[in-house]
């Protein structure tokens, strides 16, 4: 397939469902989405390329080369990397499961995906919208607990669900008051969050700037629970893990699963992480993450899921924001979506949609080029000294770009 048959994914910065909001009052100008490029909207699903025909042998060589380099340069305790290149899937494991072990990690090792969790929270939100349970433009106030008034800088600019999901709500990265050195993903609890909100103050108007916020995503999960009338583990299973066949992805690992948890520097106990269900608490396996990543890509035997383009839409281009903080970890954030970070096309390679994660001795990274059905997921466990997550993100970005360029040759 030649290059001219493909359109670059210039995702519209739109709420995708604003037509559904016509029955409500229109949004204030400050919250109305703009477009990254009015002339290049996302093709309809049927217009996207189906399974393409990359050079399989070249892709394997590239994958092996970059996987080895990522491992050597990042210097982790253990690492698993998974690639989907249209209908071709490959994986490699390096290092050991624990500092004391000689066993290599596997596709069935239990891992913490950390902040990649946020992408699943956004998926739940969009699917609840499809089921008529909420609108992404709903104010958080609608789903408040205990009669709490959500703090606002401007009454004309309420914090909406999509602000929480795009890190533009104005909430801090973490809730103040956490104990230093505590295990990850167990605080703040639901009660902690909503008690804090009773006296909290904010300094940024919603939709004005992007500042990475774990707290915002946990508040989003709370809102999804109230909108649906179901617990968050039930929502995760119904809308994410069950449709994708993810049998080892959970917030409450069993003792048998915990025995398979990889161990890195400063590990946290393998325990219930429902407190951080929306922001970072999900446990999974590389095999399950491959299944989930497949939902954003088309192969000969699998079509991307119906919500894929919605999940990877860009809501705020960088130049629309007054400032951006905590979003450039894996490369320049040219746009911010519902957890996904958009990196614009460059040097003949289509856009990358990516997300980083870290916590409890783990780092994770997912980078996709959905236009070419390319995706890579990497998980590493850290050593006490010298592990460099930047080498993981840079190497993975280089890998997906190399696979894209190989397709055109």
Coordinates of C-alpha atoms in Angstrom, one line a residue:
X1 CA 0.0 0.0 0.0
X2 CA 1.4 3.3 -1.0
X3 CA 1.8 6.3 1.2
X4 CA -0.8 8.4 -0.7
X5 CA -3.5 5.9 0.3
X6 CA -3.2 6.9 3.9
X7 CA -4.4 10.0 5.7
X8 CA -2.6 11.4 8.6
X9 CA -4.6 11.3 11.8
X10 CA -5.2 14.9 12.6
X11 CA -7.6 14.2 15.4
X12 CA -10.3 16.9 15.9
X13 CA -10.2 18.5 19.3
X14 CA -13.9 17.8 19.8
X15 CA -15.9 16.2 22.4
X16 CA -17.3 13.8 19.8
X17 CA -20.6 13.8 21.5
X18 CA -21.5 17.4 21.7
X19 CA -24.4 16.7 19.3
X20 CA -25.8 14.7 22.2
X21 CA -25.5 17.8 24.3
X22 CA -27.8 19.8 22.1
X23 CA -30.7 19.0 24.4
X24 CA -28.8 20.8 27.1
X25 CA -27.7 24.4 27.4
X26 CA -24.6 25.1 25.3
X27 CA -21.2 25.2 26.9
X28 CA -19.6 28.5 27.8
X29 CA -17.0 29.7 25.2
X30 CA -14.1 28.8 27.5
X31 CA -15.1 25.1 27.5
X32 CA -16.0 24.7 23.8
X33 CA -13.5 22.4 22.1
X34 CA -11.6 23.7 19.1
X35 CA -9.9 21.6 16.4
X36 CA -6.3 20.7 15.8
X37 CA -6.9 21.0 12.1
X38 CA -10.3 21.8 10.8
X39 CA -9.4 20.4 7.4
X40 CA -8.2 17.0 8.6
X41 CA -10.7 15.3 10.8
X42 CA -10.5 11.7 11.8
X43 CA -11.7 9.3 9.1
X44 CA -14.8 7.3 9.9
X45 CA -13.9 3.8 11.2
X46 CA -14.7 2.2 7.8
X47 CA -12.3 4.6 6.1
X48 CA -9.3 3.7 8.3
X49 CA -6.9 1.2 6.7
X50 CA -7.6 -2.4 7.3
X51 CA -4.8 -4.8 8.0
X52 CA -1.9 -3.6 6.0
X53 CA 1.0 -5.6 4.6
X54 CA 4.3 -4.7 6.3
X55 CA 7.6 -6.5 5.6
X56 CA 7.3 -9.2 8.3
X57 CA 11.0 -10.1 8.3
X58 CA 12.2 -6.5 8.5
X59 CA 9.8 -5.9 11.4
X60 CA 11.1 -8.8 13.4
X61 CA 14.7 -7.6 12.9
X62 CA 13.8 -4.1 13.9
X63 CA 11.9 -5.4 17.0
X64 CA 14.8 -7.6 18.1
X65 CA 17.3 -4.7 17.6
X66 CA 15.3 -2.1 19.5
X67 CA 14.1 -4.4 22.2
X68 CA 17.7 -5.3 23.1
X69 CA 18.8 -1.7 23.0
X70 CA 16.0 -0.6 25.2
X71 CA 16.9 -3.2 27.8
X72 CA 20.6 -2.5 27.7
X73 CA 20.2 1.3 27.9
X74 CA 17.4 1.4 30.5
X75 CA 19.2 -1.1 32.8
X76 CA 16.1 -2.6 34.5
X77 CA 15.7 -5.5 36.8
X78 CA 13.3 -7.1 34.4
X79 CA 11.5 -6.1 31.2
X80 CA 8.8 -7.4 28.9
X81 CA 8.1 -5.7 25.6
X82 CA 5.2 -6.5 23.3
X83 CA 4.7 -5.4 19.7
X84 CA 1.7 -5.5 17.4
X85 CA 2.5 -4.7 13.8
X86 CA -0.8 -5.3 11.9
X87 CA -1.2 -9.1 12.1
X88 CA 2.2 -9.7 13.4
X89 CA 2.7 -10.0 17.2
X90 CA 6.0 -10.4 18.9
X91 CA 7.3 -10.3 22.5
X92 CA 10.6 -10.5 24.3
X93 CA 11.6 -10.8 28.0
X94 CA 14.8 -9.7 29.7
X95 CA 16.3 -9.7 33.1
X96 CA 14.8 -11.5 36.1
X97 CA 11.5 -11.6 38.0
X98 CA 13.1 -10.5 41.3
X99 CA 16.6 -9.4 42.4
X100 CA 17.2 -12.9 43.9
X101 CA 15.7 -14.9 41.0
X102 CA 17.3 -16.3 37.9
X103 CA 13.9 -16.6 36.2
X104 CA 13.0 -14.3 33.4
X105 CA 9.7 -12.4 33.3
X106 CA 7.0 -13.8 31.0
X107 CA 3.9 -12.7 29.3
X108 CA 2.0 -14.1 32.3
X109 CA 3.9 -12.3 35.0
X110 CA 1.7 -10.0 37.1
X111 CA 2.6 -6.3 36.7
X112 CA 1.4 -3.0 37.9
X113 CA 0.4 -0.9 34.8
X114 CA 0.3 2.2 37.0
X115 CA -0.9 5.3 35.2
X116 CA -1.7 3.4 32.0
X117 CA -4.8 2.7 34.2
X118 CA -6.1 6.1 33.3
X119 CA -6.7 5.1 29.7
X120 CA -9.0 2.4 31.0
X121 CA -10.9 4.8 33.2
X122 CA -11.5 7.0 30.1
X123 CA -12.7 3.9 28.2
X124 CA -15.2 3.2 31.0
X125 CA -16.4 6.9 30.9
X126 CA -17.0 6.8 27.1
X127 CA -18.8 3.5 27.2
X128 CA -21.0 4.7 30.0
X129 CA -21.9 7.7 27.8
X130 CA -22.7 5.3 24.9
X131 CA -25.1 3.5 27.4
X132 CA -26.8 6.8 28.3
X133 CA -25.5 6.9 31.9
X134 CA -23.7 10.2 31.6
X135 CA -22.2 12.8 29.2
X136 CA -18.5 13.7 29.2
X137 CA -19.6 17.3 29.4
X138 CA -21.5 16.7 32.7
X139 CA -20.1 18.8 35.6
X140 CA -18.4 16.9 38.4
X141 CA -20.8 18.6 40.7
X142 CA -23.6 16.4 39.4
X143 CA -21.9 13.3 40.8
X144 CA -20.8 14.9 44.1
X145 CA -20.9 12.8 47.4
X146 CA -22.0 13.9 50.8
X147 CA -23.4 17.2 49.5
X148 CA -19.9 18.5 48.8
X149 CA -19.6 21.7 46.7
X150 CA -16.9 21.2 44.1
X151 CA -14.3 24.1 44.4
X152 CA -14.3 26.4 41.5
X153 CA -12.3 29.4 40.4
X154 CA -15.1 30.6 38.2
X155 CA -18.8 29.6 38.5
X156 CA -19.0 30.1 34.7
X157 CA -16.4 27.4 34.2
X158 CA -17.5 24.3 36.1
X159 CA -15.2 21.3 36.2
X160 CA -16.6 18.7 33.7
X161 CA -15.8 15.0 33.4
X162 CA -13.7 15.6 30.3
X163 CA -11.6 18.1 32.3
X164 CA -10.8 15.4 34.8
X165 CA -9.8 13.0 32.0
X166 CA -7.6 15.5 30.1
X167 CA -5.7 16.8 33.1
X168 CA -7.3 20.3 32.7
X169 CA -9.4 20.4 35.8
X170 CA -7.1 22.4 38.0
X171 CA -6.8 19.7 40.7
X172 CA -3.2 19.1 42.0
X173 CA -1.2 16.1 41.0
X174 CA -1.7 14.5 44.4
X175 CA -4.0 15.2 47.2
X176 CA -2.1 17.1 49.9
X177 CA -1.3 15.3 53.2
X178 CA -0.2 11.9 52.0
X179 CA 2.4 10.1 54.2
X180 CA 5.8 9.8 52.5
X181 CA 6.9 6.3 51.7
X182 CA 3.5 4.7 52.0
X183 CA 2.6 1.8 49.7
X184 CA 1.4 2.9 46.3
X185 CA -2.2 3.1 45.1
X186 CA -3.9 2.8 48.5
X187 CA -4.4 6.5 49.4
X188 CA -6.3 8.7 49.3
X189 CA -9.5 6.6 49.8
X190 CA -12.9 7.7 48.6
X191 CA -13.6 9.2 51.9
X192 CA -10.3 11.0 52.1
X193 CA -10.9 12.6 48.7
X194 CA -14.3 13.9 49.4
X195 CA -13.5 15.2 52.9
X196 CA -10.5 17.1 51.4
X197 CA -12.8 18.6 48.8
X198 CA -14.9 20.2 51.5
X199 CA -12.2 22.7 52.2
X200 CA -10.1 22.6 49.0
X201 CA -9.4 25.7 46.9
X202 CA -8.1 25.8 43.3
X203 CA -6.2 28.4 41.4
X204 CA -6.7 27.4 37.8
X205 CA -9.9 27.7 35.7
X206 CA -11.0 24.4 34.2
X207 CA -9.8 24.0 30.6
X208 CA -7.2 26.7 30.9
X209 CA -4.0 24.7 31.5
X210 CA -2.9 21.1 31.6
X211 CA -1.3 19.8 34.7
X212 CA -1.0 16.1 35.4
X213 CA -3.4 15.0 38.1
X214 CA -3.8 11.5 39.7
X215 CA -6.4 13.0 42.0
X216 CA -8.5 14.1 39.1
X217 CA -8.7 10.6 37.8
X218 CA -9.7 9.1 41.1
X219 CA -12.5 11.7 41.4
X220 CA -13.5 10.7 37.8
X221 CA -13.8 7.1 38.9
X222 CA -15.9 8.2 41.8
X223 CA -18.2 10.0 39.4
X224 CA -18.5 7.0 37.1
X225 CA -19.5 4.8 40.1
X226 CA -22.3 7.3 41.0
X227 CA -23.5 7.7 37.5
X228 CA -23.7 3.9 36.9
X229 CA -24.8 2.6 40.3
X230 CA -22.1 0.0 40.1
X231 CA -18.8 -0.5 41.9
X232 CA -15.7 0.4 40.0
X233 CA -14.4 -3.2 39.8
X234 CA -17.7 -4.1 38.2
X235 CA -17.3 -1.3 35.7
X236 CA -13.8 -2.2 34.9
X237 CA -14.8 -5.8 34.2
X238 CA -17.9 -4.9 32.2
X239 CA -16.4 -2.3 29.9
X240 CA -12.7 -3.1 29.7
X241 CA -11.5 -6.5 30.8
X242 CA -14.3 -8.8 29.8
X243 CA -14.7 -7.4 26.3
X244 CA -11.0 -7.7 25.7
X245 CA -10.6 -11.2 27.3
X246 CA -8.3 -9.9 30.0
X247 CA -8.5 -12.6 32.6
X248 CA -5.6 -11.5 34.7
X249 CA -6.4 -7.7 34.9
X250 CA -7.8 -6.7 38.3
X251 CA -7.7 -4.3 41.2
X252 CA -7.9 -7.1 43.8
X253 CA -5.2 -9.8 42.9
X254 CA -5.5 -13.3 44.4
X255 CA -2.7 -14.8 46.4
X256 CA -1.9 -17.0 43.3
X257 CA -1.6 -13.9 41.1
X258 CA 0.5 -12.1 43.7
X259 CA 3.0 -14.9 43.6
X260 CA 3.6 -14.0 39.9
X261 CA 4.1 -10.2 40.6
X262 CA 7.4 -8.9 39.4
X263 CA 9.5 -7.2 42.0
X264 CA 11.5 -4.1 41.5
X265 CA 13.1 -1.4 43.6
X266 CA 10.9 -0.3 46.6
X267 CA 8.1 -2.7 45.9
X268 CA 4.7 -2.2 47.5
X269 CA 2.7 -5.1 49.0
X270 CA 0.5 -7.0 46.5
X271 CA -2.9 -5.9 47.8
X272 CA -6.3 -4.3 47.0
X273 CA -5.8 -1.0 45.1
X274 CA -9.4 0.1 44.7
X275 CA -8.5 3.4 46.4
X276 CA -6.6 4.3 43.2
X277 CA -8.9 2.5 40.8
X278 CA -9.1 5.4 38.4
X279 CA -5.6 6.7 38.5
X280 CA -3.1 3.8 38.8
X281 CA -4.3 0.8 40.7
X282 CA -4.7 -1.8 37.9
X283 CA -2.7 -5.0 37.9
X284 CA -2.4 -6.9 34.6
X285 CA 0.0 -9.1 32.6
X286 CA 1.9 -8.3 29.4
X287 CA -0.4 -10.9 27.6
X288 CA -3.5 -9.0 28.8
X289 CA -2.0 -5.7 27.8
X290 CA -1.4 -7.0 24.3
X291 CA -5.1 -8.0 24.1
X292 CA -6.1 -4.5 25.3
X293 CA -3.7 -2.7 22.9
X294 CA -5.1 -4.8 20.0
X295 CA -8.4 -2.9 20.5
X296 CA -6.8 0.2 19.1
X297 CA -5.4 -1.6 16.0
X298 CA -6.8 -3.6 13.1
X299 CA -5.3 -6.9 12.1
X300 CA -6.5 -9.6 9.7
X301 CA -8.4 -11.3 12.4
X302 CA -9.4 -8.3 14.6
X303 CA -11.0 -5.0 14.1
X304 CA -10.3 -2.0 16.4
X305 CA -13.0 -1.5 18.9
X306 CA -15.8 0.9 18.1
X307 CA -14.7 3.4 20.8
X308 CA -11.0 3.5 19.7
X309 CA -11.0 6.8 17.8
X310 CA -13.1 8.4 20.6
X311 CA -10.6 7.2 23.3
X312 CA -7.6 8.6 21.3
X313 CA -9.2 11.9 20.4
X314 CA -7.3 15.1 21.3
X315 CA -9.4 17.6 23.3
X316 CA -6.8 20.3 23.8
X317 CA -3.9 21.2 21.4
X318 CA -0.9 22.5 23.1
X319 CA -1.2 26.0 21.7
X320 CA -4.7 26.3 23.2
X321 CA -3.4 25.8 26.7
X322 CA -1.9 28.6 28.8
X323 CA 0.6 26.1 30.2
X324 CA 1.3 22.4 30.2
X325 CA 3.0 20.5 33.1
X326 CA 3.9 16.9 33.6
X327 CA 2.8 15.8 30.1
X328 CA 6.2 15.8 28.2
X329 CA 7.6 12.8 29.9
X330 CA 7.9 10.6 26.7
X331 CA 8.3 13.5 24.2
X332 CA 6.6 16.8 23.4
X333 CA 2.9 16.7 24.0
X334 CA 1.4 18.4 21.0
X335 CA -2.1 17.7 22.3
X336 CA -3.8 16.2 25.3
X337 CA -6.7 13.8 25.2
X338 CA -8.5 11.5 27.6
X339 CA -5.3 10.3 29.2
X340 CA -3.6 9.8 25.9
X341 CA -0.8 12.2 24.9
X342 CA -0.7 13.1 21.2
X343 CA 2.7 13.6 19.4
X344 CA 2.2 15.2 16.0
X345 CA 3.3 13.6 12.7
X346 CA 7.0 14.3 12.0
X347 CA 9.5 13.4 9.3
X348 CA 7.0 11.4 7.2
X349 CA 5.7 9.3 10.2
X350 CA 2.1 9.6 11.4
X351 CA 1.1 10.7 14.8
X352 CA 2.0 8.7 18.0
X353 CA -0.6 8.3 20.8
X354 CA 1.2 7.4 24.0
X355 CA 1.0 7.0 27.8
X356 CA 3.5 6.5 30.6
X357 CA 3.1 5.0 34.0
X358 CA 5.2 4.4 37.1
X359 CA 4.9 3.3 40.7
X360 CA 5.7 0.5 43.1
X361 CA 9.0 -0.3 41.4
X362 CA 7.4 -0.4 37.9
X363 CA 7.4 1.8 34.8
X364 CA 5.2 1.2 31.9
X365 CA 4.8 2.7 28.4
X366 CA 2.4 2.3 25.5
X367 CA 2.9 3.9 22.1
X368 CA 0.7 3.4 19.2
X369 CA 0.5 4.6 15.6
X370 CA -3.2 3.6 14.9
X371 CA -3.0 4.8 11.3
X372 CA -0.6 2.0 10.5
X373 CA -1.9 -0.5 13.1
X374 CA 1.4 -0.4 15.1
X375 CA 1.6 -0.6 18.9
X376 CA 4.2 -1.3 21.5
X377 CA 3.8 -1.9 25.2
X378 CA 6.8 -2.1 27.6
X379 CA 7.0 -2.8 31.3
X380 CA 10.2 -2.6 33.4
X381 CA 11.0 -3.2 37.0
X382 CA 13.6 -0.8 38.5
X383 CA 16.9 -1.4 40.1
X384 CA 18.1 0.7 43.1
X385 CA 20.5 2.7 40.9
X386 CA 20.9 3.4 37.2
X387 CA 17.5 2.4 35.7
X388 CA 16.6 5.0 33.1
X389 CA 12.9 5.1 32.1
X390 CA 13.8 7.8 29.5
X391 CA 15.6 5.2 27.5
X392 CA 12.4 3.1 27.5
X393 CA 10.3 5.9 26.1
X394 CA 12.9 7.2 23.6
X395 CA 13.7 3.7 22.4
X396 CA 10.0 2.7 22.0
X397 CA 9.2 5.9 20.1
X398 CA 12.2 5.1 17.8
X399 CA 10.9 1.6 17.4
X400 CA 7.3 2.5 16.3
X401 CA 8.7 5.2 14.0
X402 CA 11.2 2.7 12.5
X403 CA 8.3 0.2 11.9
X404 CA 6.3 3.0 10.2
X405 CA 9.1 4.0 7.9
X406 CA 9.7 0.3 7.1
X407 CA 6.1 0.1 5.9
X408 CA 6.6 2.8 3.3
X409 CA 9.8 1.2 1.9

